[in-house]
């Protein structure tokens, strides 16, 4: 039997309904009932769409008002004790207020000394596997009282069922939940995984409740199976699911569930193969079916065939759920026939997406008026992928019945056209348009070693100790946003838009003089987003108009599409940097100063540009990244030539790019380092290369950090407990470059006190030579208001000056 399903669908809703409803609710512009209504509408629309497209098992449980891990934390009562005083009543409003307080922080309502209530910090966020989606991090301790506090999933299932849908509930499994959770500092790995068993009874209850209400199957997502797991974790996984099986059986015996129909349990792994986890995972007999990612996990195929899966269900993730390229139906059909035509007749097959479509924009139709027709033809977002799954299912089932091929002509032609299109858009012959070369032609290595450069740069810049700087962006105010919108919609000209940006740069420079920062930036006002800007400016890349993808909560980003050879047509940041240099000079002239003021240009690094875009899928991602690296290299060389001698190349996505499987990581590290060094080594020794990284578990990428060979590293470490710094300590790792671990948390609107900043810097100087410590916020200022920015930087700079006197 052949049927079709998807792993999950985006939550965004038409016209970003999800984002706007959430934000309106937070601003108290709509009621909680209206928020719930907006959510319901999105779900209903998704179900209707999937069903009309011909998908047999539509999905419920993939929608979330904020995040699916947060949903589970709340449902399982995994609530940190600091929230104990936050009201958790039964009413709808209380329910949502409590839920959002975990995501966004709260004020305590306790009648303690503090009348206003202390602020309670929210759950942390972390990257969901190797994607740019962030989930929240549940906190588990010995005080956690695991219990089921809601049955939202069951209600949602019943709702879909009552609408007449054949619905498949999905839920993230207990092992993946534990994997993302945080434990008290002294919790051993063993006891961490022991908590799995406490979750099992809750899963059993939920599953039986679904069964009782008529659900025929449940998809349990355990993408931790795509990672390299220690054997003890795999054992814990095995034990937990056996326990689950036993518990479900014994509960059925005492009347839970449905006496006539046993719900089928499907195990879903995606983003990569099961690989060495295959045997354990597929031998757990409570699972009736297994999902395989057959785009990023094809190495599982021989094992699948060997195992055979008689009388089981195989869900084959044939359609790429993570990239925007139209599925080549004929290729996928042939792939199926070649590999799976010989499956035992007792195996049920589900044609599926490789992973949830959460990482794709809603529909490519919204781009029709904006994208070049030829490119438009080649793309397919979440909605189109659903249709492709349905078409592929038709092709396979018709072939199975009658050995004939259903021809989806348009798709067949478009797929053929892709090669032509890529060629047409590739870089002009290098002989006719040679690349820019700089003072250093070596592709991966700077002229001198770090120590040699450091000497030259110290003399060249002559900065005080504890130099102060920022990470690049200044507040993106509503006036810039509205000007940008006006420019994009053609209401104002490019020149008018540029004038506005220049006005902002002038203000920004004046502010930095007033604050007395040591190293200036120009505020990145011209960039909506650090990757989108380069997507707009590089050849071989295109940006979308409505291609929003959820990053976290109500935050959506528009990843650019890399469709051909990436190269730099024209300089991208030089004009505004020249303007910035001039502005600085004119201020210096006006006050009669002969002092030099340095400005740091900000670029986005090649790994991050590719990681936060949709890359081509016809060549390896390492190749795509190397092309981008060459383009950034040209920009770096040009910036140096116009007199910008500090250049920060941001690589916040370098950690997230690390492959899920350990065995693939060395290769990645090598090409990630090579790409960064390609981008940054074409210049003189006096030019100082900085990099900035955030949201990372840095200790996993120390080799990369060292390998980048930068002059200064600024990192978001305020929230990462020094764990990382410990690992970079000279003597242990001998990390000698300048380091700015972050004087305060820029993501919080609270103004950091001087005391807090001093404490932090003192911590840093325990690990690092004070001569190499830089003082900067831990990330860009883009999301702060101008009113928050100034006092925070004032305190930061005052601390640097105070510390200098003390030295
Ligand atoms: N330079 C960027 C900024 O200041 C860095 C952003 C980031 O680290 N994500 O906004
Ligand atoms: Zn950052």
mmCIF file of N, CA, C and O and ligand atoms in Angstrom, residues 692 694 778-779, ligand 2:
data_model
loop_
_atom_site.group_PDB
_atom_site.id
_atom_site.type_symbol
_atom_site.label_atom_id
_atom_site.label_comp_id
_atom_site.label_asym_id
_atom_site.label_seq_id
_atom_site.Cartn_x
_atom_site.Cartn_y
_atom_site.Cartn_z
ATOM 1 N N UNK A 692 33.166 37.745 14.736
ATOM 2 C CA UNK A 692 32.193 37.717 15.831
ATOM 3 C C UNK A 692 31.332 36.467 15.696
ATOM 4 O O UNK A 692 30.940 36.075 14.601
ATOM 5 N N UNK A 694 28.025 34.171 17.717
ATOM 6 C CA UNK A 694 27.088 34.127 18.840
ATOM 7 C C UNK A 694 26.349 32.802 18.865
ATOM 8 O O UNK A 694 26.505 31.982 17.969
ATOM 9 N N UNK A 778 27.929 41.988 23.848
ATOM 10 C CA UNK A 778 28.183 40.626 23.368
ATOM 11 C C UNK A 778 27.581 40.328 21.995
ATOM 12 O O UNK A 778 27.787 39.250 21.453
ATOM 13 N N UNK A 779 26.843 41.275 21.422
ATOM 14 C CA UNK A 779 26.309 41.069 20.071
ATOM 15 C C UNK A 779 25.930 42.431 19.497
ATOM 16 O O UNK A 779 26.158 43.460 20.139
HETATM 17 ZN ZN1 LIG B 2 26.187 38.105 17.721
#
